[in-house]
């Protein structure tokens, strides 16, 4: 058992004190509690004897050095070897807690020493330059809230699928960094410079070609996420961030930018991240993430009760602001405009809500988003009609329906 440091009980004292209170033996407990709606429900409590005491009689733990999530909340990213997904159905508002930001790595997360970090900018520039992390932080900083989404963010096929399973490869953060245009101005662009190559320092040495138009518009080199240094999983100590563009182009652990006059045709933009459209044609450099929405409540695995239900969800577009989200509670026969929670930001997850009085009927609920360009989120049927049956797995943003059973159970309705 550790010692309690009375000079600074917050440091290391916390767990020790808890252990003291527990006397070493923690017991799980099952108790009956009255729910808000008057029903008695059985709840099993986590292994913490602090709960067994009357919280008004026994002081709780000292302040700690790092905050914790309630023991009653079980939030988790669903992880495979190559990606992990944000639990959209368990979140409120639009900011993704940093430890729940989705992850997609092609060769794992490198360990990067911020002291040794360097970003090289060379090629068609007046002078090649190397920036340390500290150099990047000395430039005027920019902070913006925006989503980041993988272009492979769509799965379907089973009824037991949550928003996390269907489209958990999108997350939103407040990003801070320096505009890429600031760094390019520093290096001096030569005439004819129209593309650049961005390269990561992971084992995949991920590379993508980026048009100069985007680089000079809203591209950022970000070093902070939600108020702290960017997380290793998100590209610590610095990554490229291209608001609204397919996640793959936002090169993490960025170490090199080469300026040129044509695309570099890297592996990730020829064999991958290119989709079949129609008649043997393929679409390359399909950067923009199309407008999309999903109802995150009610959704699988939630269950609803009769009466008022606040339908909630998120909508987003890589082309600008969301201007409208419509919700149908009768399987698409009629649509109602949902309320948008402001401020409605450019290229950002936007929350929508609609009050619904559910009388216990079996039905389907759906949402569809419209962005400021007038683009309306399509059905799967429309996507297939436009691109053909053999379209690949990228840039799929179909309207997602939830099937509400008579008993209030909510299931995914796979696209037909
Ligand atoms: N260096 C590097 N950058 C990368 C990747 C990678 O594997 N290596 N994955 C890309 C892909 S496919 C996506 S969707 C996003 C994921 O970013 P995140 O893990 O921060 O959510 O990073 C992109 N940038
Ligand atoms: Mo991705």
Coordinates of C-alpha atoms and ligand atoms in Angstrom, one line a residue:
X1 CA 0.0 0.0 0.0
X2 CA 1.4 3.4 -1.0
X3 CA 2.0 6.2 1.5
X4 CA -0.2 9.3 1.5
X5 CA 1.8 12.4 0.8
X6 CA 0.2 14.9 3.1
X7 CA 2.1 17.8 1.5
X8 CA 0.4 17.1 -1.8
X9 CA -2.3 14.5 -1.3
X10 CA -3.3 14.7 -4.9
X11 CA -0.1 13.1 -6.0
X12 CA -0.2 9.4 -5.5
X13 CA -2.4 9.8 -2.4
X14 CA -5.6 9.1 -4.3
X15 CA -5.4 5.4 -4.9
X16 CA -3.8 4.8 -1.5
X17 CA -6.6 6.6 0.3
X18 CA -9.2 4.6 -1.7
X19 CA -7.5 1.4 -0.8
X20 CA -7.5 2.5 2.9
X21 CA -11.3 3.1 2.7
X22 CA -11.8 -0.3 1.0
X23 CA -9.7 -2.1 3.6
X24 CA -8.2 -4.0 0.6
X25 CA -11.4 -6.0 -0.1
X26 CA -13.7 -4.5 -2.7
X27 CA -17.1 -6.1 -3.2
X28 CA -19.5 -5.9 -6.1
X29 CA -23.0 -5.1 -5.0
X30 CA -26.4 -5.5 -6.5
X31 CA -29.0 -2.9 -5.2
X32 CA -32.5 -1.9 -6.0
X33 CA -33.0 1.7 -6.9
X34 CA -36.0 3.8 -7.8
X35 CA -35.8 5.1 -11.3
X36 CA -36.9 8.6 -12.2
X37 CA -40.1 7.2 -13.6
X38 CA -41.0 5.4 -10.3
X39 CA -40.1 1.8 -11.3
X40 CA -37.8 -0.3 -9.2
X41 CA -34.8 -1.4 -11.2
X42 CA -31.9 -3.7 -10.3
X43 CA -28.5 -2.2 -10.8
X44 CA -25.2 -3.9 -10.2
X45 CA -22.6 -1.6 -8.8
X46 CA -18.9 -1.5 -9.8
X47 CA -16.4 -2.8 -7.3
X48 CA -16.2 0.3 -5.2
X49 CA -17.1 0.3 -1.5
X50 CA -17.2 4.1 -1.6
X51 CA -20.7 3.5 -2.9
X52 CA -21.7 1.5 0.1
X53 CA -21.1 4.4 2.4
X54 CA -23.5 7.3 2.8
X55 CA -21.6 9.9 0.6
X56 CA -22.6 12.7 3.0
X57 CA -21.0 11.0 6.0
X58 CA -17.7 9.8 4.6
X59 CA -15.3 12.2 2.7
X60 CA -14.4 11.0 -0.8
X61 CA -11.0 10.7 -2.4
X62 CA -8.6 13.7 -2.6
X63 CA -8.3 15.6 -5.8
X64 CA -6.2 13.7 -8.3
X65 CA -3.6 14.6 -10.9
X66 CA -5.8 13.3 -13.7
X67 CA -9.6 13.2 -13.9
X68 CA -11.5 10.0 -14.3
X69 CA -14.7 8.9 -16.0
X70 CA -17.5 7.7 -13.7
X71 CA -17.2 4.0 -12.9
X72 CA -20.7 3.7 -14.1
X73 CA -19.9 4.8 -17.7
X74 CA -18.5 2.2 -20.0
X75 CA -17.3 4.1 -23.0
X76 CA -15.1 2.3 -25.4
X77 CA -13.8 2.4 -29.0
X78 CA -14.4 -0.8 -30.8
X79 CA -10.9 -1.8 -32.0
X80 CA -9.5 -4.1 -34.7
X81 CA -5.9 -4.4 -35.8
X82 CA -6.3 -1.5 -38.2
X83 CA -8.9 0.8 -36.8
X84 CA -11.0 1.7 -33.8
X85 CA -14.4 3.4 -33.8
X86 CA -16.0 6.2 -31.9
X87 CA -19.1 5.2 -29.8
X88 CA -21.4 7.9 -31.4
X89 CA -24.5 6.4 -29.7
X90 CA -23.0 7.2 -26.2
X91 CA -22.0 10.8 -26.8
X92 CA -23.7 14.1 -26.3
X93 CA -23.1 17.3 -28.3
X94 CA -20.5 17.3 -31.0
X95 CA -17.0 17.2 -29.5
X96 CA -15.5 13.7 -29.3
X97 CA -13.6 13.2 -26.1
X98 CA -10.0 12.8 -27.2
X99 CA -9.6 9.3 -25.9
X100 CA -12.6 8.2 -27.9
X101 CA -11.4 9.8 -31.3
X102 CA -11.5 7.1 -33.9
X103 CA -8.2 5.7 -35.1
X104 CA -7.0 4.4 -38.4
X105 CA -3.3 3.5 -38.7
X106 CA -1.8 1.6 -41.7
X107 CA 1.3 0.5 -39.6
X108 CA 0.6 1.3 -36.0
X109 CA 1.3 4.4 -33.8
X110 CA 5.0 5.5 -33.9
X111 CA 6.6 6.8 -30.7
X112 CA 7.8 10.3 -31.6
X113 CA 10.2 12.4 -29.5
X114 CA 8.9 16.1 -29.7
X115 CA 12.5 17.3 -29.1
X116 CA 13.7 15.6 -32.2
X117 CA 10.7 16.4 -34.4
X118 CA 11.3 18.1 -37.7
X119 CA 9.1 19.1 -40.6
X120 CA 11.0 19.6 -43.9
X121 CA 9.4 21.7 -46.7
X122 CA 11.3 21.5 -50.0
X123 CA 10.9 21.2 -53.8
X124 CA 9.5 24.1 -55.8
X125 CA 10.2 26.6 -53.0
X126 CA 12.6 29.6 -52.8
X127 CA 14.4 28.1 -49.8
X128 CA 14.0 24.6 -48.4
X129 CA 13.2 24.9 -44.6
X130 CA 13.1 22.6 -41.6
X131 CA 10.8 23.5 -38.7
X132 CA 11.1 22.1 -35.2
X133 CA 7.9 21.7 -33.1
X134 CA 8.9 24.9 -31.3
X135 CA 9.3 26.7 -34.6
X136 CA 5.7 25.7 -35.5
X137 CA 4.4 27.0 -32.2
X138 CA 6.0 30.4 -32.7
X139 CA 3.8 31.2 -35.8
X140 CA 0.4 32.8 -35.3
X141 CA -1.9 29.9 -34.2
X142 CA -5.3 29.0 -35.5
X143 CA -8.0 27.1 -33.7
X144 CA -11.1 25.5 -35.3
X145 CA -13.6 22.9 -34.6
X146 CA -14.0 20.4 -37.4
X147 CA -14.7 16.7 -38.0
X148 CA -12.3 14.1 -39.4
X149 CA -13.8 11.2 -41.2
X150 CA -12.3 8.1 -43.0
X151 CA -13.6 7.7 -46.5
X152 CA -14.2 4.0 -45.8
X153 CA -16.7 5.0 -43.1
X154 CA -19.6 2.7 -44.0
X155 CA -20.7 -0.7 -42.9
X156 CA -24.0 -2.5 -43.0
X157 CA -25.5 -5.9 -43.4
X158 CA -26.7 -6.9 -39.9
X159 CA -29.6 -5.7 -37.8
X160 CA -27.6 -5.6 -34.6
X161 CA -25.4 -2.7 -35.6
X162 CA -25.0 0.6 -33.6
X163 CA -24.0 4.0 -35.0
X164 CA -20.5 3.1 -33.9
X165 CA -20.5 0.0 -36.1
X166 CA -22.1 1.7 -39.1
X167 CA -20.1 5.0 -39.2
X168 CA -17.9 5.2 -36.1
X169 CA -14.9 6.4 -38.2
X170 CA -15.8 10.0 -37.8
X171 CA -14.9 12.2 -34.8
X172 CA -14.8 15.9 -34.0
X173 CA -12.2 17.9 -32.2
X174 CA -11.1 21.5 -31.6
X175 CA -7.8 21.6 -33.5
X176 CA -5.0 24.1 -32.9
X177 CA -2.0 24.7 -35.1
X178 CA -0.5 26.8 -37.8
X179 CA -2.0 27.4 -41.3
X180 CA 0.0 25.5 -43.9
X181 CA -0.2 28.6 -46.1
X182 CA 1.8 30.5 -43.4
X183 CA 4.7 27.9 -43.7
X184 CA 4.5 27.8 -47.5
X185 CA 4.8 31.6 -47.6
X186 CA 7.8 31.4 -45.4
X187 CA 9.5 29.0 -47.8
X188 CA 8.3 30.9 -50.8
X189 CA 6.4 29.1 -53.6
X190 CA 7.9 29.1 -57.0
X191 CA 5.7 29.8 -60.0
X192 CA 4.0 26.7 -61.3
X193 CA 3.8 25.0 -57.9
X194 CA 0.4 23.3 -58.0
X195 CA 0.6 20.1 -55.9
X196 CA 2.5 18.9 -52.8
X197 CA 3.4 15.6 -51.4
X198 CA 2.7 15.1 -47.7
X199 CA 4.7 12.3 -45.9
X200 CA 4.3 10.7 -42.5
X201 CA 7.0 9.2 -40.3
X202 CA 5.2 6.0 -39.4
X203 CA 6.2 2.5 -40.6
X204 CA 3.7 3.0 -43.5
X205 CA 5.5 6.2 -44.5
X206 CA 2.0 7.3 -45.6
X207 CA 2.1 9.7 -48.6
X208 CA -0.6 11.6 -50.4
X209 CA -0.7 14.3 -53.1
X210 CA -2.5 17.5 -52.1
X211 CA -3.6 20.2 -54.6
X212 CA -2.1 23.6 -53.8
X213 CA -5.6 25.1 -53.8
X214 CA -6.4 23.2 -50.6
X215 CA -3.0 23.8 -49.1
X216 CA -3.5 27.5 -49.4
X217 CA -7.1 27.5 -48.4
X218 CA -7.7 25.9 -45.0
X219 CA -5.0 23.2 -44.5
X220 CA -3.4 23.3 -41.1
X221 CA -0.4 21.6 -39.4
X222 CA -2.0 20.9 -36.0
X223 CA -0.2 20.2 -32.8
X224 CA -3.1 20.4 -30.3
X225 CA -6.5 18.7 -29.9
X226 CA -9.2 19.7 -27.5
X227 CA -6.9 22.0 -25.5
X228 CA -3.9 19.6 -25.1
X229 CA -1.1 18.3 -27.2
X230 CA -2.5 16.2 -30.0
X231 CA -2.7 12.5 -29.0
X232 CA -0.1 10.0 -30.3
X233 CA -3.0 8.1 -32.0
X234 CA -3.9 11.4 -33.8
X235 CA -0.4 12.2 -35.0
X236 CA 1.7 13.5 -32.1
X237 CA 3.5 15.8 -32.2
X238 CA 2.0 17.2 -35.5
X239 CA -0.2 16.2 -38.3
X240 CA -1.6 17.7 -41.5
X241 CA -5.3 18.5 -41.1
X242 CA -7.5 19.1 -44.2
X243 CA -10.9 20.1 -43.0
X244 CA -13.8 18.2 -44.8
X245 CA -11.5 16.0 -46.8
X246 CA -11.2 12.2 -46.6
X247 CA -9.3 11.3 -43.5
X248 CA -6.5 9.6 -45.4
X249 CA -5.2 12.9 -46.7
X250 CA -4.7 14.3 -43.2
X251 CA -1.2 12.8 -42.9
X252 CA -0.2 12.0 -39.2
X253 CA 3.2 12.4 -37.7
X254 CA 4.0 14.6 -40.7
X255 CA 7.8 14.9 -41.5
X256 CA 8.0 16.1 -45.1
X257 CA 6.2 18.3 -47.6
X258 CA 7.5 18.4 -51.1
X259 CA 6.2 21.1 -53.5
X260 CA 5.8 20.1 -57.1
X261 CA 3.7 20.8 -60.3
X262 CA 1.8 17.5 -60.6
X263 CA 0.3 14.8 -58.4
X264 CA 2.8 12.1 -57.2
X265 CA 0.6 9.1 -57.9
X266 CA 1.4 7.4 -54.6
X267 CA 0.2 3.9 -53.7
X268 CA -2.6 5.3 -51.5
X269 CA -4.1 7.2 -54.4
X270 CA -3.7 4.6 -57.1
X271 CA -4.3 1.2 -55.7
X272 CA -6.4 2.6 -52.8
X273 CA -8.6 5.6 -52.1
X274 CA -9.8 5.5 -55.6
X275 CA -13.3 4.2 -56.4
X276 CA -15.0 2.5 -59.3
X277 CA -17.8 4.6 -60.7
X278 CA -19.4 3.3 -63.9
X279 CA -18.6 1.6 -67.1
X280 CA -15.1 0.6 -66.0
X281 CA -14.3 4.2 -65.0
X282 CA -12.6 5.1 -61.7
X283 CA -12.8 8.2 -59.7
X284 CA -9.4 9.4 -58.3
X285 CA -8.7 12.3 -55.9
X286 CA -12.2 12.2 -54.6
X287 CA -11.3 14.4 -51.6
X288 CA -14.5 15.9 -50.4
X289 CA -16.6 14.1 -47.7
X290 CA -20.2 14.3 -48.9
X291 CA -23.0 15.4 -46.5
X292 CA -24.3 12.8 -44.2
X293 CA -26.4 12.3 -41.0
X294 CA -27.2 9.6 -38.6
X295 CA -29.7 9.3 -35.7
X296 CA -27.7 8.4 -32.6
X297 CA -30.7 8.2 -30.4
X298 CA -32.8 6.1 -30.5
X299 CA -30.5 3.6 -32.2
X300 CA -29.3 0.0 -31.6
X301 CA -28.8 -1.1 -28.9
X302 CA -31.1 1.3 -27.2
X303 CA -34.7 0.6 -26.3
X304 CA -37.4 3.3 -26.1
X305 CA -40.6 3.7 -24.1
X306 CA -43.9 5.0 -25.3
X307 CA -44.5 8.8 -25.1
X308 CA -42.2 11.6 -25.9
X309 CA -38.8 10.6 -27.4
X310 CA -36.2 13.2 -28.4
X311 CA -34.7 12.0 -31.6
X312 CA -31.1 13.1 -31.7
X313 CA -28.2 12.8 -34.1
X314 CA -25.4 14.4 -35.9
X315 CA -25.1 15.7 -39.5
X316 CA -21.9 16.9 -41.3
X317 CA -20.6 17.9 -44.7
X318 CA -17.1 18.3 -46.0
X319 CA -18.3 21.0 -48.3
X320 CA -19.5 23.5 -45.8
X321 CA -22.3 24.1 -43.3
X322 CA -25.3 21.9 -42.7
X323 CA -28.4 23.9 -43.6
X324 CA -31.1 21.4 -43.0
X325 CA -31.7 18.0 -41.4
X326 CA -35.1 16.3 -42.0
X327 CA -36.3 13.3 -40.0
X328 CA -39.0 10.8 -40.9
X329 CA -40.8 8.8 -38.3
X330 CA -43.0 6.9 -40.8
X331 CA -40.4 5.0 -42.9
X332 CA -39.8 7.9 -45.3
X333 CA -43.4 8.8 -46.2
X334 CA -43.2 12.2 -44.7
X335 CA -40.3 14.4 -43.4
X336 CA -40.1 17.0 -40.6
X337 CA -37.3 19.6 -40.3
X338 CA -35.3 18.9 -37.2
X339 CA -33.8 21.7 -35.0
X340 CA -30.1 22.3 -35.4
X341 CA -28.1 23.1 -32.2
X342 CA -26.0 26.2 -32.9
X343 CA -23.4 27.4 -33.6
X344 CA -23.6 25.6 -36.9
X345 CA -20.0 25.4 -38.1
X346 CA -18.3 24.9 -41.4
X347 CA -17.2 21.3 -42.0
X348 CA -18.3 20.2 -38.6
X349 CA -20.5 17.7 -36.9
X350 CA -23.8 19.5 -36.1
X351 CA -26.4 18.2 -33.7
X352 CA -30.0 17.9 -34.7
X353 CA -33.1 17.1 -32.6
X354 CA -36.7 16.4 -33.1
X355 CA -39.4 15.6 -30.5
X356 CA -41.5 12.6 -31.4
X357 CA -44.5 11.2 -29.7
X358 CA -44.2 7.4 -30.1
X359 CA -47.5 5.6 -29.6
X360 CA -46.0 2.1 -29.7
X361 CA -46.4 1.4 -33.4
X362 CA -43.8 -0.5 -35.4
X363 CA -42.0 2.0 -37.7
X364 CA -38.8 3.1 -39.3
X365 CA -37.0 6.4 -38.4
X366 CA -34.6 8.0 -40.8
X367 CA -32.6 11.3 -41.2
X368 CA -31.3 13.1 -44.2
X369 CA -29.0 16.1 -44.4
X370 CA -28.7 19.0 -46.8
X371 CA -25.5 21.2 -46.9
X372 CA -25.0 24.7 -48.0
X373 CA -24.2 23.7 -51.6
X374 CA -27.7 22.3 -51.8
X375 CA -26.5 18.7 -51.8
X376 CA -29.0 16.3 -50.3
X377 CA -27.8 13.0 -48.6
X378 CA -28.8 10.2 -51.0
X379 CA -30.3 6.8 -50.4
X380 CA -28.2 3.6 -51.0
X381 CA -30.4 3.0 -54.0
X382 CA -29.4 6.4 -55.5
X383 CA -25.7 5.8 -54.8
X384 CA -25.8 2.5 -56.7
X385 CA -27.8 4.0 -59.5
X386 CA -25.1 6.8 -59.8
X387 CA -22.0 4.6 -59.5
X388 CA -23.0 1.1 -60.4
X389 CA -23.1 -2.1 -58.4
X390 CA -19.3 -2.6 -58.5
X391 CA -18.6 0.7 -56.7
X392 CA -15.9 0.3 -54.1
X393 CA -16.2 0.8 -50.4
X394 CA -15.2 4.5 -50.3
X395 CA -17.4 7.6 -49.9
X396 CA -20.6 5.9 -49.1
X397 CA -23.0 8.2 -47.2
X398 CA -26.5 6.7 -47.5
X399 CA -29.5 7.6 -45.4
X400 CA -29.5 5.3 -42.4
X401 CA -32.8 3.8 -41.1
X402 CA -33.6 2.5 -37.7
X403 CA -36.4 -0.1 -37.3
X404 CA -38.4 0.5 -34.1
X405 CA -40.2 -2.7 -32.9
X406 CA -43.5 -2.7 -31.0
X407 CA -41.6 -3.4 -27.7
X408 CA -39.4 -0.4 -28.3
X409 CA -36.3 -2.3 -29.4
X410 CA -34.4 -0.4 -32.1
X411 CA -32.5 -2.3 -34.8
X412 CA -30.5 -1.2 -37.8
X413 CA -32.4 -1.6 -41.1
X414 CA -29.7 -2.6 -43.6
X415 CA -30.0 -0.7 -46.9
X416 CA -32.0 -2.4 -49.6
Ligands
LIG1 N1 1.1 8.8 -41.3 C1 -0.1 8.3 -41.4 N2 -1.1 9.2 -41.6 C2 -2.4 8.8 -41.7 C3 -2.7 7.4 -41.6 C4 -1.6 6.5 -41.4 O1 -1.8 5.3 -41.3 N3 -0.3 7.0 -41.3 N4 -4.0 7.0 -41.7 C5 -4.9 7.9 -42.5 C6 -6.3 7.5 -42.5 S1 -6.7 6.3 -43.5 C7 -7.2 8.2 -41.7 S2 -8.9 7.9 -41.9 C8 -6.8 9.2 -40.7 C9 -7.2 8.8 -39.3 O2 -6.9 9.7 -38.4 P1 -7.1 9.4 -36.8 O3 -6.4 8.0 -36.6 O4 -6.5 10.5 -36.1 O5 -8.6 9.3 -36.6 O6 -5.4 9.4 -40.7 C10 -4.8 9.3 -42.0 N5 -3.4 9.7 -41.8
LIG2 MO1 -9.1 6.3 -43.7

